Coordinates of C-alpha atoms in Angstrom, one line a residue:
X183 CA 81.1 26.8 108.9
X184 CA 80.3 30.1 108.3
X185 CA 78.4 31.8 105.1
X186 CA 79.7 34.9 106.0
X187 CA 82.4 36.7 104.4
X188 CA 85.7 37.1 105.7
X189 CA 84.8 40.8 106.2
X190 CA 81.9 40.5 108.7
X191 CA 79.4 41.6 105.4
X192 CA 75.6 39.8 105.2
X193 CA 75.7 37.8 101.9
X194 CA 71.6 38.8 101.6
X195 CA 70.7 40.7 98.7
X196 CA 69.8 44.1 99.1
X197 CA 66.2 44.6 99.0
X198 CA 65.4 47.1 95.9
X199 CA 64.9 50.4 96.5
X200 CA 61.2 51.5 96.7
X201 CA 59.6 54.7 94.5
X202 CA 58.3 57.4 96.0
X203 CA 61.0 56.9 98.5
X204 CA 59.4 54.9 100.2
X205 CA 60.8 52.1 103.1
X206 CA 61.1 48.6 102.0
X207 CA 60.3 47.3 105.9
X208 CA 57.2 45.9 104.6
X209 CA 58.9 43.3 101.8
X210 CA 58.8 40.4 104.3
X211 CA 55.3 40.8 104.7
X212 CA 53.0 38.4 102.8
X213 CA 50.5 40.2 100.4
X214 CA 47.7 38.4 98.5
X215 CA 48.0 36.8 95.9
X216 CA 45.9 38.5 92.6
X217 CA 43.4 35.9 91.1
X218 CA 43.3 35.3 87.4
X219 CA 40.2 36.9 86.5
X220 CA 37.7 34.1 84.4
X221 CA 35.2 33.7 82.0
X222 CA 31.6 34.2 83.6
X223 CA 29.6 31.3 83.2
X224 CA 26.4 32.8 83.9
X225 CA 27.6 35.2 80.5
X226 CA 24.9 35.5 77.7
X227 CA 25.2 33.0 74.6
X228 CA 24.6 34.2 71.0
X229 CA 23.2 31.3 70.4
X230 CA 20.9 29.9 72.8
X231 CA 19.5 33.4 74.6
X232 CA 17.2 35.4 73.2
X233 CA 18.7 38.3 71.5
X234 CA 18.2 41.2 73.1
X235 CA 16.4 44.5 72.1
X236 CA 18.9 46.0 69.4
X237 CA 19.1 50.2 70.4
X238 CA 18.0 52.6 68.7
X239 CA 19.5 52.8 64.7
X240 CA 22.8 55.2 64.8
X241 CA 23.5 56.7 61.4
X242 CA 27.0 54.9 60.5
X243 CA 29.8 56.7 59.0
X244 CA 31.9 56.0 56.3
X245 CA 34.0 54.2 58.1
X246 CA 32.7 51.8 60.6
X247 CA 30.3 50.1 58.5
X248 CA 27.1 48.5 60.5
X249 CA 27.2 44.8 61.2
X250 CA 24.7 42.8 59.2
X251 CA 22.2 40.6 61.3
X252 CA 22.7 37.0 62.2
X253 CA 20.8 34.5 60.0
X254 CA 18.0 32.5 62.4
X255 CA 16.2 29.7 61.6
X256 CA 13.6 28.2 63.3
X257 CA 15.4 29.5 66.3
X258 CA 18.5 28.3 65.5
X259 CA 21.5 30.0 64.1
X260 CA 22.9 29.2 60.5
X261 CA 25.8 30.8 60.1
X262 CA 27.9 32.7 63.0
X263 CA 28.6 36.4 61.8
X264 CA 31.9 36.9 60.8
X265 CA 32.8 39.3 64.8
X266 CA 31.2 36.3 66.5
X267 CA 33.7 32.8 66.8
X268 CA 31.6 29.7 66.3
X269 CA 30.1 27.7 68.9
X270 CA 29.3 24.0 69.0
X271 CA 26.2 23.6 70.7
X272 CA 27.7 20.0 72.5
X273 CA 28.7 21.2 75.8
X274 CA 32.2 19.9 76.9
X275 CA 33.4 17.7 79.8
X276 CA 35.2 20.0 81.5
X277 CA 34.3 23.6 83.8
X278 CA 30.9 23.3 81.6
X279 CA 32.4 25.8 79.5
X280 CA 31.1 24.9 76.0
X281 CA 33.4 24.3 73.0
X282 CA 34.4 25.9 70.1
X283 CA 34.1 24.1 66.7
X284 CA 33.4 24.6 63.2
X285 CA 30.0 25.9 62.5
X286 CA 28.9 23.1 60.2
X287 CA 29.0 20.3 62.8
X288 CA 25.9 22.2 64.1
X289 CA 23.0 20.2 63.7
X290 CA 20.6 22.1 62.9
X291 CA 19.2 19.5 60.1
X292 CA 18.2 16.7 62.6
X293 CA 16.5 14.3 60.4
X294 CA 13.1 11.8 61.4
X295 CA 13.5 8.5 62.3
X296 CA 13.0 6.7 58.8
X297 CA 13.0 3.4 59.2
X298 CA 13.4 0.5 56.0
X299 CA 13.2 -3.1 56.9
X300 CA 14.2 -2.1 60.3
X301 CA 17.5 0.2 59.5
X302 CA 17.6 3.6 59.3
X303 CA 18.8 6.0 56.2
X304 CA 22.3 6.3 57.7
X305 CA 22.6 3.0 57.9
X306 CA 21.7 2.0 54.2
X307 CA 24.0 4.8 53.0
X308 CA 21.4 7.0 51.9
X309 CA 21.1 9.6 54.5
X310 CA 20.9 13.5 53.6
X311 CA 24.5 14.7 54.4
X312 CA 25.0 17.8 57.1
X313 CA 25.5 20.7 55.0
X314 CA 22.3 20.5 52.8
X315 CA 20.3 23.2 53.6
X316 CA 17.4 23.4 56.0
X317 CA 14.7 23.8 53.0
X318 CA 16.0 21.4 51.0
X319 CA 16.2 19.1 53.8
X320 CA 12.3 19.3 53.8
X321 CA 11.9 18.4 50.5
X322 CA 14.5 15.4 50.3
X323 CA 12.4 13.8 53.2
X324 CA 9.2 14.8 52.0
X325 CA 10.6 12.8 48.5
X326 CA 11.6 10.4 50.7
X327 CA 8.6 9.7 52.4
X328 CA 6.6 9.7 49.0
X329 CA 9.1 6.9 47.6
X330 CA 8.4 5.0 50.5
X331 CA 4.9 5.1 50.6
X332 CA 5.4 4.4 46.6
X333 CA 6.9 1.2 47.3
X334 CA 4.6 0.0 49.9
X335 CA 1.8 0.6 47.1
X336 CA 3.6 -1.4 44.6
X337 CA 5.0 -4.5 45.9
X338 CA 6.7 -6.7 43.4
X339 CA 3.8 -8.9 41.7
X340 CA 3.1 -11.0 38.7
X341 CA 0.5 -9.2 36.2
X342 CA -3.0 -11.0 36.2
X343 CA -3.7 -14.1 34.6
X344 CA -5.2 -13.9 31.1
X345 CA -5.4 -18.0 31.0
X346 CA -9.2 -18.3 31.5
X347 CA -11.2 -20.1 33.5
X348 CA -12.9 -24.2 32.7
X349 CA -16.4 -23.7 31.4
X350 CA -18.9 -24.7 33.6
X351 CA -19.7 -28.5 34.1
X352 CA -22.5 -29.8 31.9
X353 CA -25.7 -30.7 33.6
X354 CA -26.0 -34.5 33.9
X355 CA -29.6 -36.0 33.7
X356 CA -30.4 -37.6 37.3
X357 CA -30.3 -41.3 36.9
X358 CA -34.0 -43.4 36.6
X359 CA -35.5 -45.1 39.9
X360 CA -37.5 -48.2 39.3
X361 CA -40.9 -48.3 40.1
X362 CA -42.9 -50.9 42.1
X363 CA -43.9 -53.9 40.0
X364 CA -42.1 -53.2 36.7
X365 CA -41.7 -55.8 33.9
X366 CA -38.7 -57.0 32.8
X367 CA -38.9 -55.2 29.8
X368 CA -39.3 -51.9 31.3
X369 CA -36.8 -52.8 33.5
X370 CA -34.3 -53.6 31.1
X371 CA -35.0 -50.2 29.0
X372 CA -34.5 -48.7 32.6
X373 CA -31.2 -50.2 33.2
X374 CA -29.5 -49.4 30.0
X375 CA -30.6 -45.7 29.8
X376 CA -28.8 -45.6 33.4
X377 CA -25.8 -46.7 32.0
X378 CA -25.6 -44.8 29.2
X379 CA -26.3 -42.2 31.6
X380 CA -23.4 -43.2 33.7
X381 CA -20.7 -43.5 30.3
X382 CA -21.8 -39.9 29.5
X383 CA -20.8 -39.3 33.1
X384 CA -17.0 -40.3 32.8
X385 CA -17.0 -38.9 29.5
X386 CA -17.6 -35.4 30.5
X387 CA -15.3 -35.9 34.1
X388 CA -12.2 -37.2 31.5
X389 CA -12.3 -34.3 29.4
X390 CA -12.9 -31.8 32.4
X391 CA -9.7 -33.4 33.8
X392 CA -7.8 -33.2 30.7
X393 CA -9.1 -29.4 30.3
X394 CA -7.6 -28.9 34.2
X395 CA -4.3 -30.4 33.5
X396 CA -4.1 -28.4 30.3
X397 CA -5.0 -25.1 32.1
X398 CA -2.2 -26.0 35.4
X399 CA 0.5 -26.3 32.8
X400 CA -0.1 -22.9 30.8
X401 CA -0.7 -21.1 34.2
X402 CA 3.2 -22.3 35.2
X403 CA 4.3 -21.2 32.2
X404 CA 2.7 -18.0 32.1
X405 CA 4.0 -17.7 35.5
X406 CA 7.6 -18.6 34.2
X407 CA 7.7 -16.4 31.5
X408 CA 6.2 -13.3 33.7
X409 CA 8.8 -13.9 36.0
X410 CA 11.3 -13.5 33.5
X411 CA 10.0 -10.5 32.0
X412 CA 10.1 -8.9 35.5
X413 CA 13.5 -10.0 36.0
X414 CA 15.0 -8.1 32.5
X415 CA 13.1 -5.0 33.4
X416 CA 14.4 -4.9 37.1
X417 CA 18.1 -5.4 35.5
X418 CA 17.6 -2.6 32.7
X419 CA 16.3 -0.6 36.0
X420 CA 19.3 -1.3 38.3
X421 CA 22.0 -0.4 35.1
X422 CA 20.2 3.2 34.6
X423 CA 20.5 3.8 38.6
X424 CA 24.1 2.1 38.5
X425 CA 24.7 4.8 35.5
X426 CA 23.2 7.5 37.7
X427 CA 25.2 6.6 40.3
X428 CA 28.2 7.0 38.9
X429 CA 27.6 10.0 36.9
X430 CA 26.8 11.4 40.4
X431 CA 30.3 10.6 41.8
X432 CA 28.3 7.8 44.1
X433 CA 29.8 4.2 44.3
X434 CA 27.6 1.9 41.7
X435 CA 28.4 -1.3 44.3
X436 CA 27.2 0.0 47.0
X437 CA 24.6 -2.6 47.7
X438 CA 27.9 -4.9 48.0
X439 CA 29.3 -2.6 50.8
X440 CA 26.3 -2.8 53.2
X441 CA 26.3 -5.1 56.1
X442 CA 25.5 -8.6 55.8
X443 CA 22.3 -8.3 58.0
X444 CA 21.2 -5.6 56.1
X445 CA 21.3 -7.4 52.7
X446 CA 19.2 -10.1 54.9
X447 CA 16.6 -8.0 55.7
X448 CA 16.0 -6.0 52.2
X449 CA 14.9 -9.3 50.8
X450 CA 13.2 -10.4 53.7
X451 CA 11.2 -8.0 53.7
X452 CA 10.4 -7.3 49.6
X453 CA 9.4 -11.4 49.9
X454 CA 7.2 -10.9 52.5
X455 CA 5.2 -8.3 50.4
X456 CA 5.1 -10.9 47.6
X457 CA 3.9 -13.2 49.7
X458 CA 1.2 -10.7 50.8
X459 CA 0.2 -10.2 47.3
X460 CA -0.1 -13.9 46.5
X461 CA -2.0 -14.6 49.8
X462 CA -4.5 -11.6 49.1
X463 CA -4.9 -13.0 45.1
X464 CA -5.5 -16.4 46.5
X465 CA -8.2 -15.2 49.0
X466 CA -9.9 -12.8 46.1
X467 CA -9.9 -15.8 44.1
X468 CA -11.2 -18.2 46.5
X469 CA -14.2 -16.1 47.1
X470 CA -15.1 -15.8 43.2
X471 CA -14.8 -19.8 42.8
X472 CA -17.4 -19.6 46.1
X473 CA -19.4 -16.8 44.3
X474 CA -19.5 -19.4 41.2
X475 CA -20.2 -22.2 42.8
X476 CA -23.3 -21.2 44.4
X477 CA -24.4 -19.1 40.8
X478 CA -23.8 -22.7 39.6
X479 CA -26.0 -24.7 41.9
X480 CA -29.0 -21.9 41.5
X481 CA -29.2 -22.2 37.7
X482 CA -29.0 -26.2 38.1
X483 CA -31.8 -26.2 41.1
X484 CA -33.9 -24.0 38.9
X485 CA -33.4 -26.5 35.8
X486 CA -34.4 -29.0 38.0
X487 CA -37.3 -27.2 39.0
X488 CA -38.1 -27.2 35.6
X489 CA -37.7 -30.7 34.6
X490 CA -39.8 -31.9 37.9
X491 CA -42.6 -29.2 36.5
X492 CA -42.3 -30.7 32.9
X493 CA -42.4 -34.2 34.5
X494 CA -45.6 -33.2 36.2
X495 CA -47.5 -32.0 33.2
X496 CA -46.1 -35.3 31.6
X497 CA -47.6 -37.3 34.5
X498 CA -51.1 -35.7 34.1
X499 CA -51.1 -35.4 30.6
X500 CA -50.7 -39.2 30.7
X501 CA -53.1 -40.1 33.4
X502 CA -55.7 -38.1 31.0
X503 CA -55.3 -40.4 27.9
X504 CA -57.9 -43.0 27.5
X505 CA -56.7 -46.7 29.3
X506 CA -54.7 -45.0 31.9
X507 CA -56.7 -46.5 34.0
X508 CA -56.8 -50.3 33.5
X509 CA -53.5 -50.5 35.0
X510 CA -51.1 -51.2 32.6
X511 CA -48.0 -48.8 32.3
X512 CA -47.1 -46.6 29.6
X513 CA -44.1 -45.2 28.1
X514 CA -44.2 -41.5 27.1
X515 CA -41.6 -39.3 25.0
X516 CA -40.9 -35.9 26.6
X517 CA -39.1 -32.8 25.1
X518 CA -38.8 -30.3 28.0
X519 CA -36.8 -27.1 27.2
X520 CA -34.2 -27.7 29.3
X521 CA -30.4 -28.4 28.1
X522 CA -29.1 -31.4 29.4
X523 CA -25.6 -33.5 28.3
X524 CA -26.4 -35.4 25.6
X525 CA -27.2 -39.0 25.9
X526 CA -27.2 -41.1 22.4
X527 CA -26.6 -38.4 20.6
X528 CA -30.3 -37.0 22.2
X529 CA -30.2 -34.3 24.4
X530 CA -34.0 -33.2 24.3
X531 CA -35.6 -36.7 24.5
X532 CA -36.5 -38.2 27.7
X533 CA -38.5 -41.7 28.2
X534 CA -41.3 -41.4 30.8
X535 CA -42.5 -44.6 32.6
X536 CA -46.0 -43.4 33.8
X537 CA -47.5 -45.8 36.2
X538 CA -51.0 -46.0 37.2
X539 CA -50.5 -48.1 40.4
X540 CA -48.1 -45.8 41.9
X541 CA -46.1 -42.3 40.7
X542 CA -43.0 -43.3 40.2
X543 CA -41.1 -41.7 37.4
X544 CA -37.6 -41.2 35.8
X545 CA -35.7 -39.4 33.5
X546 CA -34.5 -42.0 30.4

């Protein structure tokens, strides 16, 4: 089968005719193809070169009006001017041609890592949105910081005692020794001034008790009542921020829209500062009980040192009275100037034995 035409033409299309008049011989051959001509990589970038050297100032006319400089800060470019198309500064995934994008995903407002109880501002809701600007950036996180170094200050505490503290325990007299060959008499005088000795005693440890127990039960509910008065003034707290928060536009329940970790961890960590406190109270307390203590036993080992001096003038001022020294004992009434519990309703009076044979002596 043939494609040509019954009379003998060539069913080819005529090739066009050339300008110039010149031959079309030259159609079949093959030229090169043009290349599409593309953007330069290598071509400067408004915003990450340096500018360059702007030329030297031409007078404008009327009617091409001069183009206002770009706004820099810190190196960085605010706001692209109106001839220049904005430029996200996250290169793309493609020729390494970067992308174009609004102007306010730019961020030029990158904020500190601020962490509370282990989560950043973003992720308690309270980070500084994108299009604040780059000063008042500063100041929220300088505010910011403050607050936080506020709260570190302050950690949620009970106020001070005011219940105060058990007097200091009477001084007991020591109890009587008996000396080498004492009579019965003596002995028996001996024997019930020990004993009254000994029912002053548990007297004086009963009503220290009972003062103890008294002073446990106001310090719980001192504690009780504190904690409640720090619970209404944390509630009249949280409904003026709740207020705020809504006169703001802001969602009042937002602490019941954060993660359930991260209203873990807020308490967590606001306990272990109580904690703190009560563990640093207990210490500071602990030392002044120690500081006490020892005040205590220096006043009592210097009214000892006393009595024993007082005992001693006794003893000579005995051994000097006439018949000391035929041996027979002899019982003596002292008043030394020191206070002492009371004993028989006597808290001044003490009986001497004074004994010639040997120096053995007691309080009575």
């Amino acid at each position: 089968m043939s494609f040509n035409d019954p009379n003998g033409s060539n069913n080819k299309r005529p090739a066009p005719q050339s300008y110039g008049g010149e031959s079309s011989s030259s159609q079949n051959v093959e030229e090169p193809r043009k290349r599409r001509v593309t953007g330069m990589n290598n071509a400067p970038d408004p915003l990450f070169d340096p500018p360059a050297p702007a030329p030297a100032p031409v007078p404008a006319t009327a009617s091409v009006p001069a183009p206002a400089p770009a706004p820099y800060y810190g190196g960085q470019l605010l706001e692209p001017p109106s001839s220049m198309p904005a430029v996200n500064t996250q290169p793309s995934f493609g020729r390494g041609l970067r992308s174009i994008a609004p102007a306010l995903l730019m961020p030029y407002n990158a904020q500190p890592n601020i962490l509370v109880a282990g989560h950043t501002l973003q992720e308690l809701g309270v980070g500084i949105p994108n299009w604040v600007l780059p000063e008042e950036v500063l100041r929220r996180q300088r505010c910011i910081a403050n607050e936080i170094e506020y709260q570190k200050n302050n950690p949620p505490a009970l106020p001070p005692s005011r219940i105060p503290d058990l007097p200091p325990k009477k001084d007991i007299p020591d109890y009587l020794e008996f000396p080498d060959g004492v009579d019965e008499e003596t002995r028996r005088v001996i024997e019930d001034r020990n004993n009254k000795i000994a029912s002053e005693a548990q007297k004086i440890d009963r009503e220290r008790n009972n003062m103890a127990a008294k002073k446990s039960r106001a310090l719980r509910i001192e504690a009780r009542d504190n904690y409640r008065e720090l619970l209404i003034e944390a509630k009249a707290e949280l409904k003026l921020v709740r207020l705020m928060l809504t006169a703001h536009g802001f969602d009042p329940a937002m602490w019941d829209h954060l993660a359930p970790h991260v209203r873990v961890n807020l308490p967590a960590q606001t306990r272990g500062e109580a904690n703190a406190v009560d563990a640093r109270r207990a210490e500071l307390k602990k030392r002044e009980d120690a500081r006490k203590r020892v005040e205590r036993m220096r006043a009592r080992n210097m009214l000892r040192a006393q009595r024993e001096a007082a005992e001693a003038a006794a003893l000579q001022q005995a051994q000097a009275l006439p018949g000391a020294g035929d041996g027979e004992e002899t019982l003596q009434v002292v008043s030394p100037d020191v206070p002492t519990a009371a004993v028989d309703g006597n808290s001044a009076d003490y009986l001497q034995v004074v004994s010639p044979r040997q120096e053995g002596q007691g309080y009575l």
